[in-house]
Structures are given as structure tokens and as C-alpha cells.
Coordinates of C-alpha atoms in Angstrom, one line a residue:
X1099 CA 83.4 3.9 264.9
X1100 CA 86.4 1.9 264.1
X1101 CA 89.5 2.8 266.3
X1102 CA 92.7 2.7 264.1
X1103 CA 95.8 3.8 265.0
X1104 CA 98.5 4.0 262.0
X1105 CA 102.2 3.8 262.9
X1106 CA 105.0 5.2 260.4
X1107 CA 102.2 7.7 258.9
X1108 CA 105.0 9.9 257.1
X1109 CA 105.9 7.1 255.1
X1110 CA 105.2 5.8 251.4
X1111 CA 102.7 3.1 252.9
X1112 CA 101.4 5.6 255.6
X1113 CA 100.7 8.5 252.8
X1114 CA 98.7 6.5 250.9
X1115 CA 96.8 5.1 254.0
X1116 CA 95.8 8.8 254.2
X1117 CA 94.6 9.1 251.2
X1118 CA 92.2 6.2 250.6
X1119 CA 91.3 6.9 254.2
X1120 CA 89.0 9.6 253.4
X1121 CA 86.8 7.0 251.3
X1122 CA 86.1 4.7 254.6
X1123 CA 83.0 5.7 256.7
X1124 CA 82.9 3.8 260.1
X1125 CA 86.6 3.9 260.3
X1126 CA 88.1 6.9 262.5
X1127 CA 92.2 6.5 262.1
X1128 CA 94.9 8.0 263.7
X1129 CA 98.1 8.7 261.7
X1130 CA 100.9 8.9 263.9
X1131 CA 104.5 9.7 262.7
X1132 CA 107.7 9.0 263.4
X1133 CA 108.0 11.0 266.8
X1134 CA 105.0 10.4 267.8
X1135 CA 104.9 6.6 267.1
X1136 CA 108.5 6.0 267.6
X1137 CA 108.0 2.3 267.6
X1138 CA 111.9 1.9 269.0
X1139 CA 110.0 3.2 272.1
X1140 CA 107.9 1.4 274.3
X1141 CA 107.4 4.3 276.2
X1142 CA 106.4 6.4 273.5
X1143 CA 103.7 3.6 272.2
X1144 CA 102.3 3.3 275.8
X1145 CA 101.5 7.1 275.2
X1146 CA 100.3 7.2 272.1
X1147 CA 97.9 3.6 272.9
X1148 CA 96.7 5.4 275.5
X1149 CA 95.5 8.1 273.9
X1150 CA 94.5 6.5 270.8
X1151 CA 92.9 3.2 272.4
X1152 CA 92.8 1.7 269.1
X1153 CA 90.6 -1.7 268.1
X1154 CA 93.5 -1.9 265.3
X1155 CA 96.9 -0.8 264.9
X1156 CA 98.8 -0.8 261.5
X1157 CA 102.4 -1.2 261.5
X1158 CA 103.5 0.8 258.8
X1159 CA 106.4 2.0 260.0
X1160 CA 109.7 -0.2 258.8
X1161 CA 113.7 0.1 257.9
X1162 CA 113.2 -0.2 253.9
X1163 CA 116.8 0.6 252.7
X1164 CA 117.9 -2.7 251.7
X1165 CA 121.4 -2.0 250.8
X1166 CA 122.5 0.5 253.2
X1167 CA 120.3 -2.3 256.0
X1168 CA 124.2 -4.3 255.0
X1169 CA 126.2 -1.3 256.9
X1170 CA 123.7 0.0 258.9
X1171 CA 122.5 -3.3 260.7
X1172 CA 121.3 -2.1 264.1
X1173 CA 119.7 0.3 262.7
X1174 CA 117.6 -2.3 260.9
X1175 CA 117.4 -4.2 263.6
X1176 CA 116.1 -1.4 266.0
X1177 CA 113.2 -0.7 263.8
X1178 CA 112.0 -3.7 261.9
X1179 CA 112.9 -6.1 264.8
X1180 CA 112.6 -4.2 268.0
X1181 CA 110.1 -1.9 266.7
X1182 CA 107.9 -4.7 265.7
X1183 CA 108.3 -6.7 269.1
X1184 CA 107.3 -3.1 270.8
X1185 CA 104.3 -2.1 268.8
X1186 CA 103.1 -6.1 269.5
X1187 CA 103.8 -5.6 272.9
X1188 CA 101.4 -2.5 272.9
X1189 CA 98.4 -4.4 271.3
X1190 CA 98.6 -6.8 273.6
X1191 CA 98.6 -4.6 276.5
X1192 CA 95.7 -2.6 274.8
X1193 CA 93.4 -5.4 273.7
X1194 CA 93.9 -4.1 269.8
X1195 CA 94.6 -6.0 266.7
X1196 CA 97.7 -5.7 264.7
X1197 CA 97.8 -5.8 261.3
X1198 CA 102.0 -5.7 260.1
X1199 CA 103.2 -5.2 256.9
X1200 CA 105.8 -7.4 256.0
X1201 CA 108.3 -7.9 252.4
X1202 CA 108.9 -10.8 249.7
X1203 CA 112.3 -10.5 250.8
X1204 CA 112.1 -13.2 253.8
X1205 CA 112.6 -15.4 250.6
X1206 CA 115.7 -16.7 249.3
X1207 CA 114.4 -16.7 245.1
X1208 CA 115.1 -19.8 244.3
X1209 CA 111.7 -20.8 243.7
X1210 CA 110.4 -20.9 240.1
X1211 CA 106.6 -20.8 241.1
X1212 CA 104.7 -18.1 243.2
X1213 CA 105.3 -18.4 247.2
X1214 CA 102.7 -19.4 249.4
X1215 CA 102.3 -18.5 253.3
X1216 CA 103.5 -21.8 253.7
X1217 CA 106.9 -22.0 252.1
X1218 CA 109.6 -21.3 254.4
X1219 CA 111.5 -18.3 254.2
X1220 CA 115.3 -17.9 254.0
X1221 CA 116.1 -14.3 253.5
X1222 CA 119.6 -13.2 251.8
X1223 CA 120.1 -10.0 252.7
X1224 CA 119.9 -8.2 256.6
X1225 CA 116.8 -6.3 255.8
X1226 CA 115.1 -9.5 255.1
X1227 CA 116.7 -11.4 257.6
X1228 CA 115.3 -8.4 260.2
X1229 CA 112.0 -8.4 258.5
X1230 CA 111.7 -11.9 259.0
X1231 CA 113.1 -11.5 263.0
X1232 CA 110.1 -8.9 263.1
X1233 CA 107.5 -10.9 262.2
X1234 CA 108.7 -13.6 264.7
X1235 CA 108.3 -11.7 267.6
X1236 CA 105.1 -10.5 266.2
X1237 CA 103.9 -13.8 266.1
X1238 CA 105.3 -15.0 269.7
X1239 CA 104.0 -11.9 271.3
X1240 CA 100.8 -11.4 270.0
X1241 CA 98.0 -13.7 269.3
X1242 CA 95.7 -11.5 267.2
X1243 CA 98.0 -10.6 264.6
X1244 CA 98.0 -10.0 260.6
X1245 CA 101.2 -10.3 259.0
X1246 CA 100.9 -9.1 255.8
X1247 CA 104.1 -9.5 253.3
X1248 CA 104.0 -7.3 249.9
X1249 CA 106.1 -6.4 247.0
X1250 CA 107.8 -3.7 245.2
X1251 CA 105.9 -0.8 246.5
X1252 CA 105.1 2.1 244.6
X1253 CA 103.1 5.1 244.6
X1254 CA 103.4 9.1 244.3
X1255 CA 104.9 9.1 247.9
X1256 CA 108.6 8.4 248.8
X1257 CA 111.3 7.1 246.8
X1258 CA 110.6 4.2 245.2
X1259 CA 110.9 2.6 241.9
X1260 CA 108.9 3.9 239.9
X1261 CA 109.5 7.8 240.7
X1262 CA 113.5 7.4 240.2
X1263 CA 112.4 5.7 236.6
X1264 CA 110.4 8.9 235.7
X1265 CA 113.2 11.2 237.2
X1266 CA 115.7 9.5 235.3
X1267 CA 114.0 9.4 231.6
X1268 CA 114.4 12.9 231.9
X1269 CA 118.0 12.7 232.3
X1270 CA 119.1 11.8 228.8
X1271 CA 121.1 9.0 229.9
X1272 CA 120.8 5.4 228.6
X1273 CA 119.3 3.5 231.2
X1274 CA 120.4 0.0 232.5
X1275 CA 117.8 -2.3 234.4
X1276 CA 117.9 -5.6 236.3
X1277 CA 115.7 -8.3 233.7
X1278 CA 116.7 -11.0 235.9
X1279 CA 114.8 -10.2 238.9
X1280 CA 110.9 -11.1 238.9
X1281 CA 108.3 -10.2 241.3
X1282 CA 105.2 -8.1 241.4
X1283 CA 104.9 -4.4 241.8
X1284 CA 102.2 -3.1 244.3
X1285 CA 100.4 0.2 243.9
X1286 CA 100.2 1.5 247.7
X1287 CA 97.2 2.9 247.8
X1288 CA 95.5 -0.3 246.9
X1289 CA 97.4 -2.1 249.4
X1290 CA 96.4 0.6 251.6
X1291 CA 92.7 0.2 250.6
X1292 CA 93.3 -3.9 251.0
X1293 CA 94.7 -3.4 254.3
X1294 CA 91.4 -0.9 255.7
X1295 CA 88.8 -3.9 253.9
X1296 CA 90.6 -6.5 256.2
X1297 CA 89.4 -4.3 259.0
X1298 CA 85.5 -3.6 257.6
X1299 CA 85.5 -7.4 256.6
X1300 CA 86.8 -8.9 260.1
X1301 CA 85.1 -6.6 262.1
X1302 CA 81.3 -7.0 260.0
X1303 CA 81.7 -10.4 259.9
X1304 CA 83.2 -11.0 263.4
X1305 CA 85.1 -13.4 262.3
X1306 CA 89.1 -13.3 263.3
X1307 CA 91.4 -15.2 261.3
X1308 CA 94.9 -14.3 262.3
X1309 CA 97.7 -15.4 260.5
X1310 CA 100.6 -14.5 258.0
X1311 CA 99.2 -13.4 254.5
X1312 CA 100.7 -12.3 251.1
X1313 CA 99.5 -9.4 249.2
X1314 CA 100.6 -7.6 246.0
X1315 CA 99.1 -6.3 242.8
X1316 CA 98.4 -10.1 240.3
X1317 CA 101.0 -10.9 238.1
X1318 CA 104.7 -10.9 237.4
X1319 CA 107.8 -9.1 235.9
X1320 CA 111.2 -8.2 236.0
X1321 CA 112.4 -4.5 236.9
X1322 CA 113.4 -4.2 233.2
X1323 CA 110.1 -5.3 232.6
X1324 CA 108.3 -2.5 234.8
X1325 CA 110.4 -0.2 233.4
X1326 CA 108.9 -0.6 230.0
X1327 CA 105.5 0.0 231.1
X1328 CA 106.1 2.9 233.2
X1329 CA 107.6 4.3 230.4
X1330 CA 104.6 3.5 227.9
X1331 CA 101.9 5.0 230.0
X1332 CA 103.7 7.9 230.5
X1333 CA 104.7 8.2 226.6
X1334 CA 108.0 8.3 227.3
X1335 CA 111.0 7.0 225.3
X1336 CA 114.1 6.6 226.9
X1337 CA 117.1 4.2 225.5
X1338 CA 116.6 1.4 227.6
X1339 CA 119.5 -1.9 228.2
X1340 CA 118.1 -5.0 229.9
X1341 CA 120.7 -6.1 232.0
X1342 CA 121.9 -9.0 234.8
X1343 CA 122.0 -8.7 238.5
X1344 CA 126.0 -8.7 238.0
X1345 CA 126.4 -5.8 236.4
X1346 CA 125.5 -3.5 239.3
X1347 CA 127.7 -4.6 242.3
X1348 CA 125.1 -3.5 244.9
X1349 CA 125.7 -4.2 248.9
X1350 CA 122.8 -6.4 249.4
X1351 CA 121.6 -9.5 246.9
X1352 CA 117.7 -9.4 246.0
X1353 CA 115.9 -12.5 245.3
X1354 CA 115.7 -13.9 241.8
X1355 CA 111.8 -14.7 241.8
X1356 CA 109.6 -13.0 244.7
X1357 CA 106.2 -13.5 243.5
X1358 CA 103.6 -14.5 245.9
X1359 CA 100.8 -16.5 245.8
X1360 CA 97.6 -14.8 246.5
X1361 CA 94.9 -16.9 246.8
X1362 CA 94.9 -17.1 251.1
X1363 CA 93.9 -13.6 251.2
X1364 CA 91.5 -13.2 248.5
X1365 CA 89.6 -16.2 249.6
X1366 CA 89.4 -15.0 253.5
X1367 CA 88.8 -11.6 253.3
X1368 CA 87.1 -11.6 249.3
X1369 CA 89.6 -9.3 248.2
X1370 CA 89.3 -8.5 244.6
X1371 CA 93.5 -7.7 243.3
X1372 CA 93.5 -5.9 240.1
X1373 CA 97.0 -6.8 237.7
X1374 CA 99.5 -4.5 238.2
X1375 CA 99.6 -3.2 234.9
X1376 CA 95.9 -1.4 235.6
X1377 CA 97.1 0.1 238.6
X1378 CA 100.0 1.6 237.4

């Protein structure tokens, strides 16, 4: 059996790892929440690696509030740049494997094409400006790393886009969206499932290829966009206004364009990505 060790379990990313974990035979993983993984702890980890021993740890555990990340800096920081240096820190001294989830948001969005693993980032808000710091300490403390960037997450779990949109078409308001924004969403449980086949495929083939990769559903949209299409397969009709960036004064500014560029990790690990308009 496979030793995995799951940090952030409670989370949207971590939920969904449980889920699609029941479908992986060879694979024995241990979810680990916030207490118990409390990756702002060295201390803690040293506990919970030794009692896990894991082959592979997934760092799903991250500061994902991207406006209040503008107030609430070190708090950011503690998690998502700390955190990350901590959990490397672990793996190394535990001979395991870490595979670190990551966001489009170490991008600025000026781009008008898909970004590839080798365009350079230049984050414009904090949490991407942490997110970025994390994956740099990763990377200088830990050889035998996956970093693993993604976009617009979504699932039944947490809060995220898709759940406020449903909540919301109940409401009987006029909605206004963002159709200035493009990216991809990403169904988590088949980023969770891509994330477990990265295992199964480097550890059958025994063939490491560490490295930063970029991973979300094919395709792109706006939020407006989205939107639309969560409302259509859930035949719902809500009155809904495409609008600009400007017109909601939010703390923290999002990329224009975030859509990545796939190809490095379907070629590596033979990863089949479905459009994001079949997952949702």
C-alpha cells in the first residue's frame, strides 16, 4: 500500500479527496485536519509524519480568502507561506513526496493566451503574492516536490462559486456578475482524482518528475459566463446583468485572464481533463 498523508482534510479540496478516495485500491490515505495537521506547526507535522510515515503528502491545506488575505496579511502569510515551508520541511525530514496545490492567481492577467509553467508570475493581490512565496520555499526546501496550480474550484463542499450562485437564484434578486474576468472553473473532485493518478502513475512507473504543473478542467469563461451554465443545468432562471470588474469595489484585484495551459501535465502523467462544462 501507498502511504498518503492529506493535510487541510476539512476543506473543499480535502472533502473531495475523501470522496474519490474510496475508488483507489493500493492507496491507504490519511486525512488530517486542521488540528491535527496544523501546518503553522512544525511541531505538530513532526507528530503527525511520524505517525503517518507517508510516501506522499498532499498539501491541501491553504488561506483561500482573497479579499479579506488584503487585511488579514499574516494570517495569509502564516498559512500559505509558513505553512507551506513547514509541511516541506516535514517531507524532507521523512523521505516523502509532496504534492502542493497552488492558484492561477501568482499571475498578473495581462496575458491574452493560456499560461504555461514557464511564464513568470506577478501576482496582484496578497493571497497570490503568498501563494507564490509558498511555492518558493517549497521549491528551495524540497527537492521531490509537485506544485500543482489550479483554478476556480468548485464542488458540493465549502463556499465557493458555484454554491453562492445556486443560493442566490433563489433569492429573487437580479443578479450582477463579473464578464470581464476569464479563466477555467475546476470541479474538485476531479482535481482530487488527478492529484491521486499522479501518485499511481509515478509510483507504477517509477518514474519521478518533479516540477511545477498547471491543472484545471479544459476550456475558458468569464464568471458571467459560468453563471449561465450553472443556471441552465440546474433549470434555473434568474435575471442575470453582465457586468465589469468596476462595478464591485472589492479589496483585492483578480486577474483579467487566468487560464492555464495544460499540456505539461497531461503529457507526463497521461491525464485525460474533461471541459468544464461536463463536469459541472
Amino acid at each position: 500500500m501507498i502511504q498518503v498523508l492529506v493535510t487541510g482534510a476539512g476543506g473543499q479540496l480535502g472533502q473531495a479527496l475523501q470522496h474519490v478516495a474510496k475508488g483507489y485500491i493500493g492507496l491507504s490515505i490519511y486525512f488530517a485536519d486542521s488540528a491535527e495537521g496544523n501546518i503553522a506547526s512544525f511541531s505538530t507535522l513532526e507528530k503527525l509524519f511520524e505517525k503517518v510515515k507517508p510516501q506522499y503528502c498532499i498539501n491541501a491545506a491553504a488561506y483561500t480568502a482573497v479579499d479579506k488575505a488584503e487585511t488579514e496579511q499574516e494570517a495569509a502569510r502564516l498559512v500559505n507561506v509558513t505553512g507551506a515551508a513547514n509541511v516541506a520541511k516535514a517531507c524532507l525530514a521523512y523521505h516523502a513526496r509532496l504534492i502542493h496545490i497552488s492558484t492561477d492567481f501568482v499571475f498578473n492577467g495581462k496575458k491574452k493566451s493560456p499560461y504555461t509553467e514557464q511564464d513568470e508570475p506577478d501576482p496582484i493581490n496578497v493571497y497570490g503574492a503568498t501563494k507564490l512565496l509558498g511555492e518558493r520555499q517549497v521549491a528551495a526546501i524540497l527537492p521531490a516536490h509537485y506544485i500543482i496550480r489550479t483554478s476556480w474550484v468548485y464542488s458540493e463542499y465549502g463556499n465557493n462559486f458555484m454554491k453562492t450562485m445556486l443560493r442566490l437564484a433563489n433569492s429573487g434578486n437580479t443578479l450582477n456578475v463579473v464578464n470581464d474576468q476569464y479563466g477555467t472553473p475546476t470541479n474538485a473532485l476531479s482535481l482530487a482524482q488527478a492529484l491521486l493518478d499522479i501518485i499511481i502513475y509515478e509510483h507504477s512507473h517509477n518514474s519521478a518528475q518533479f516540477g511545477t504543473y498547471h491543472y484545471s478542467n479544459e476550456g475558458e469563461v468569464t464568471w458571467y459566463g459560468f453563471a449561465q451554465e450553472i443556471f441552465k443545468k440546474h433549470k434555473l432562471s434568474p435575471e442575470v446583468n453582465p457586468v465589469t470588474s468596476a462595478y464591485f469595489s472589492t479589496p483585492a484585484t483578480r486577474p483579467a485572464y487566468s487560464v492555464m495551459d495544460k499540456s505539461k501535465i497531461k503529457e507526463t502523467f497521461k491525464l485525460n481533463i474533461p471541459q468544464w462544462q461536463t463536469l459541472l
